[in-house]
mmCIF file of C-alpha atoms in Angstrom:
data_model
loop_
_atom_site.group_PDB
_atom_site.id
_atom_site.type_symbol
_atom_site.label_atom_id
_atom_site.label_comp_id
_atom_site.label_asym_id
_atom_site.label_seq_id
_atom_site.Cartn_x
_atom_site.Cartn_y
_atom_site.Cartn_z
ATOM 1 C CA MET A 290 36.903 -12.572 -69.911
ATOM 2 C CA THR A 291 35.256 -9.986 -68.035
ATOM 3 C CA SER A 292 34.210 -7.089 -70.036
ATOM 4 C CA SER A 293 36.002 -3.691 -69.208
ATOM 5 C CA LEU A 294 32.849 -1.792 -69.885
ATOM 6 C CA PRO A 295 31.359 -0.348 -66.839
ATOM 7 C CA THR A 296 28.050 -1.707 -65.899
ATOM 8 C CA PRO A 297 25.206 -0.865 -63.837
ATOM 9 C CA ILE A 298 26.327 -3.217 -61.177
ATOM 10 C CA ASP A 299 29.439 -0.813 -60.713
ATOM 11 C CA ASP A 300 27.129 1.934 -59.573
ATOM 12 C CA ILE A 301 24.991 -0.568 -56.921
ATOM 13 C CA ILE A 302 28.611 -1.524 -55.615
ATOM 14 C CA GLU A 303 29.604 1.913 -55.245
ATOM 15 C CA ASN A 304 26.317 3.004 -53.496
ATOM 16 C CA PHE A 305 26.646 0.136 -51.352
ATOM 17 C CA ALA A 306 30.286 1.103 -50.355
ATOM 18 C CA LEU A 307 28.755 4.300 -49.154
ATOM 19 C CA LEU A 308 26.189 3.048 -46.841
ATOM 20 C CA ASP A 309 27.745 1.999 -43.510
ATOM 21 C CA GLU A 310 24.561 0.496 -41.515
ATOM 22 C CA TRP A 311 22.751 -2.561 -42.689
ATOM 23 C CA ASP A 312 19.735 -0.800 -42.356
ATOM 24 C CA ASP A 313 20.692 1.415 -44.995
ATOM 25 C CA ARG A 314 21.756 -0.933 -47.131
ATOM 26 C CA TYR A 315 18.543 -3.088 -46.572
ATOM 27 C CA ARG A 316 16.397 -0.217 -47.684
ATOM 28 C CA TYR A 317 18.708 0.372 -50.754
ATOM 29 C CA VAL A 318 18.065 -3.100 -51.851
ATOM 30 C CA ILE A 319 14.541 -2.435 -51.553
ATOM 31 C CA GLU A 320 14.426 0.841 -53.422
ATOM 32 C CA LEU A 321 16.547 -1.326 -56.168
ATOM 33 C CA GLY A 322 13.355 -3.495 -56.474
ATOM 34 C CA ARG A 323 11.091 -0.724 -56.783
ATOM 35 C CA LYS A 324 12.961 0.638 -59.519
ATOM 36 C CA LEU A 325 12.934 -2.738 -61.525
ATOM 37 C CA ALA A 326 10.714 -2.566 -64.642
ATOM 38 C CA PRO A 327 7.482 -4.725 -63.731
ATOM 39 C CA LEU A 328 7.465 -7.754 -65.859
ATOM 40 C CA PRO A 329 4.584 -8.324 -67.882
ATOM 41 C CA GLU A 330 1.822 -10.552 -66.715
ATOM 42 C CA GLY A 331 2.174 -12.586 -69.798
ATOM 43 C CA GLN A 332 5.811 -13.584 -68.450
ATOM 44 C CA ARG A 333 4.743 -14.703 -64.911
ATOM 45 C CA THR A 334 4.474 -18.272 -66.305
ATOM 46 C CA ASP A 335 5.289 -21.700 -64.480
ATOM 47 C CA ALA A 336 8.452 -21.843 -67.369
ATOM 48 C CA ASN A 337 9.885 -18.391 -65.755
ATOM 49 C CA LYS A 338 9.148 -19.207 -62.079
ATOM 50 C CA VAL A 339 12.632 -19.922 -60.319
ATOM 51 C CA PRO A 340 12.465 -23.070 -58.264
ATOM 52 C CA GLY A 341 14.053 -23.186 -54.560
ATOM 53 C CA CYS A 342 12.773 -19.639 -53.988
ATOM 54 C CA VAL A 343 10.919 -19.297 -50.730
ATOM 55 C CA SER A 344 8.921 -16.403 -52.612
ATOM 56 C CA GLN A 345 7.565 -16.307 -55.973
ATOM 57 C CA VAL A 346 10.458 -15.261 -58.427
ATOM 58 C CA TRP A 347 10.212 -15.021 -62.311
ATOM 59 C CA LEU A 348 13.195 -14.618 -64.615
ATOM 60 C CA ALA A 349 12.613 -14.049 -68.336
ATOM 61 C CA THR A 350 15.269 -14.727 -70.634
ATOM 62 C CA THR A 351 15.811 -13.174 -74.120
ATOM 63 C CA ILE A 352 18.723 -14.316 -76.464
ATOM 64 C CA GLU A 353 20.177 -12.142 -79.208
ATOM 65 C CA HIS A 354 23.064 -13.037 -81.319
ATOM 66 C CA ARG A 355 25.480 -10.344 -81.850
ATOM 67 C CA ASP A 356 28.883 -10.622 -83.998
ATOM 68 C CA GLY A 357 28.528 -14.777 -83.970
ATOM 69 C CA ARG A 358 27.924 -15.004 -80.166
ATOM 70 C CA PRO A 359 24.703 -15.027 -78.078
ATOM 71 C CA LEU A 360 24.058 -11.813 -75.678
ATOM 72 C CA VAL A 361 21.461 -12.786 -72.889
ATOM 73 C CA SER A 362 19.120 -10.500 -71.427
ATOM 74 C CA PHE A 363 16.920 -10.817 -68.272
ATOM 75 C CA ALA A 364 13.686 -9.570 -66.966
ATOM 76 C CA GLY A 365 12.274 -10.535 -63.283
ATOM 77 C CA ASP A 366 10.155 -9.794 -60.745
ATOM 78 C CA SER A 367 9.083 -11.172 -57.263
ATOM 79 C CA ASP A 368 6.258 -10.872 -54.861
ATOM 80 C CA ALA A 369 8.599 -9.846 -51.956
ATOM 81 C CA HIS A 370 10.183 -6.875 -51.690
ATOM 82 C CA ILE A 371 13.506 -7.580 -50.740
ATOM 83 C CA VAL A 372 13.825 -10.564 -53.280
ATOM 84 C CA ARG A 373 12.842 -8.061 -55.939
ATOM 85 C CA GLY A 374 15.838 -6.037 -55.036
ATOM 86 C CA LEU A 375 17.773 -9.344 -55.379
ATOM 87 C CA VAL A 376 16.468 -9.921 -58.558
ATOM 88 C CA ALA A 377 17.438 -6.101 -59.716
ATOM 89 C CA ILE A 378 21.140 -6.584 -58.564
ATOM 90 C CA LEU A 379 21.397 -9.899 -60.433
ATOM 91 C CA ILE A 380 20.012 -8.054 -63.698
ATOM 92 C CA ALA A 381 22.331 -5.457 -63.119
ATOM 93 C CA ALA A 382 25.092 -7.733 -62.901
ATOM 94 C CA LEU A 383 24.391 -10.034 -65.674
ATOM 95 C CA SER A 384 21.686 -8.756 -68.151
ATOM 96 C CA GLY A 385 22.672 -7.740 -71.666
ATOM 97 C CA ARG A 386 26.223 -9.619 -71.681
ATOM 98 C CA PRO A 387 27.570 -12.330 -73.760
ATOM 99 C CA ALA A 388 26.653 -15.793 -72.556
ATOM 100 C CA THR A 389 30.242 -16.548 -72.034
ATOM 101 C CA GLU A 390 30.643 -14.071 -69.429
ATOM 102 C CA ILE A 391 27.442 -14.747 -67.707
ATOM 103 C CA VAL A 392 28.589 -18.466 -67.301
ATOM 104 C CA SER A 393 32.173 -17.664 -65.959
ATOM 105 C CA GLU A 394 30.898 -14.413 -63.536
ATOM 106 C CA ASP A 395 30.466 -15.285 -59.923
ATOM 107 C CA PRO A 396 27.553 -13.410 -58.629
ATOM 108 C CA LEU A 397 27.754 -15.306 -55.337
ATOM 109 C CA ALA A 398 31.319 -13.453 -54.757
ATOM 110 C CA LEU A 399 29.162 -10.271 -55.470
ATOM 111 C CA PHE A 400 26.708 -11.333 -52.858
ATOM 112 C CA ASP A 401 29.238 -11.705 -50.255
ATOM 113 C CA ARG A 402 31.025 -8.725 -51.453
ATOM 114 C CA LEU A 403 27.990 -6.733 -50.987
ATOM 115 C CA GLY A 404 27.678 -8.509 -47.225
ATOM 116 C CA LEU A 405 23.928 -9.691 -48.197
ATOM 117 C CA GLY A 406 24.838 -13.367 -47.182
ATOM 118 C CA GLU A 407 25.733 -12.213 -43.486
ATOM 119 C CA HIS A 408 22.554 -10.263 -43.152
ATOM 120 C CA LEU A 409 20.027 -12.231 -45.000
ATOM 121 C CA THR A 410 18.066 -15.475 -43.928
ATOM 122 C CA PRO A 411 19.318 -18.783 -45.293
ATOM 123 C CA GLN A 412 15.977 -18.975 -47.385
ATOM 124 C CA ARG A 413 16.974 -15.708 -48.988
ATOM 125 C CA SER A 414 20.604 -16.776 -49.899
ATOM 126 C CA ASN A 415 19.225 -19.924 -50.988
ATOM 127 C CA GLY A 416 16.667 -18.146 -53.508
ATOM 128 C CA PHE A 417 19.550 -15.965 -54.594
ATOM 129 C CA ARG A 418 21.810 -19.000 -55.301
ATOM 130 C CA SER A 419 18.600 -20.573 -57.284
ATOM 131 C CA MET A 420 18.272 -17.333 -59.195
ATOM 132 C CA VAL A 421 22.074 -17.280 -60.254
ATOM 133 C CA THR A 422 21.778 -21.218 -61.193
ATOM 134 C CA ARG A 423 18.835 -20.518 -63.499
ATOM 135 C CA MET A 424 20.790 -17.321 -65.213
ATOM 136 C CA ARG A 425 23.866 -19.550 -65.784
ATOM 137 C CA ALA A 426 21.762 -22.389 -67.342
ATOM 138 C CA ASP A 427 20.128 -20.048 -69.628
ATOM 139 C CA ALA A 428 23.343 -18.644 -70.486
ATOM 140 C CA THR A 429 24.662 -22.416 -71.117
ATOM 141 C CA ALA A 430 21.827 -23.112 -73.197
ATOM 142 C CA ALA A 431 22.244 -19.936 -75.331
ATOM 143 C CA LEU A 432 25.873 -20.902 -75.760
ATOM 144 C CA ALA A 433 24.740 -24.754 -76.627
ATOM 145 C CA GLU A 434 22.568 -23.151 -79.145
ATOM 146 C CA ALA A 435 24.991 -21.317 -80.940
ATOM 147 C CA VAL A 436 27.213 -24.224 -81.778
#
């Protein structure tokens, strides 16, 4: 069940729709990464590092219980500008949502909808998939702990 509340990802989708050229979209993804809050140095740990990414990527997960259900929030960073933008897109799409929604969401469809799959290298696409896998795993773990 997907939330009907508008999310930050809605703004990103709308902005992507306004950009016709891939170069403009590429710059926009990098700009999203620049706006991403920096991940504190203490969270750049091996435990938060996402395996399967060519660039270094860290995702820190926070779980909060509200109304008997876990809400999962993410913070992240990367040492590559474009990947940092991809992290920002995933955080906009998934962070702060109930774990059940995160597990059922399909960020890979969003990735394709935004045209990222056809313009990024296979390594970047695989890294995006690795980030999605990590976020879903953390949401699944939050659900398991809530039982």
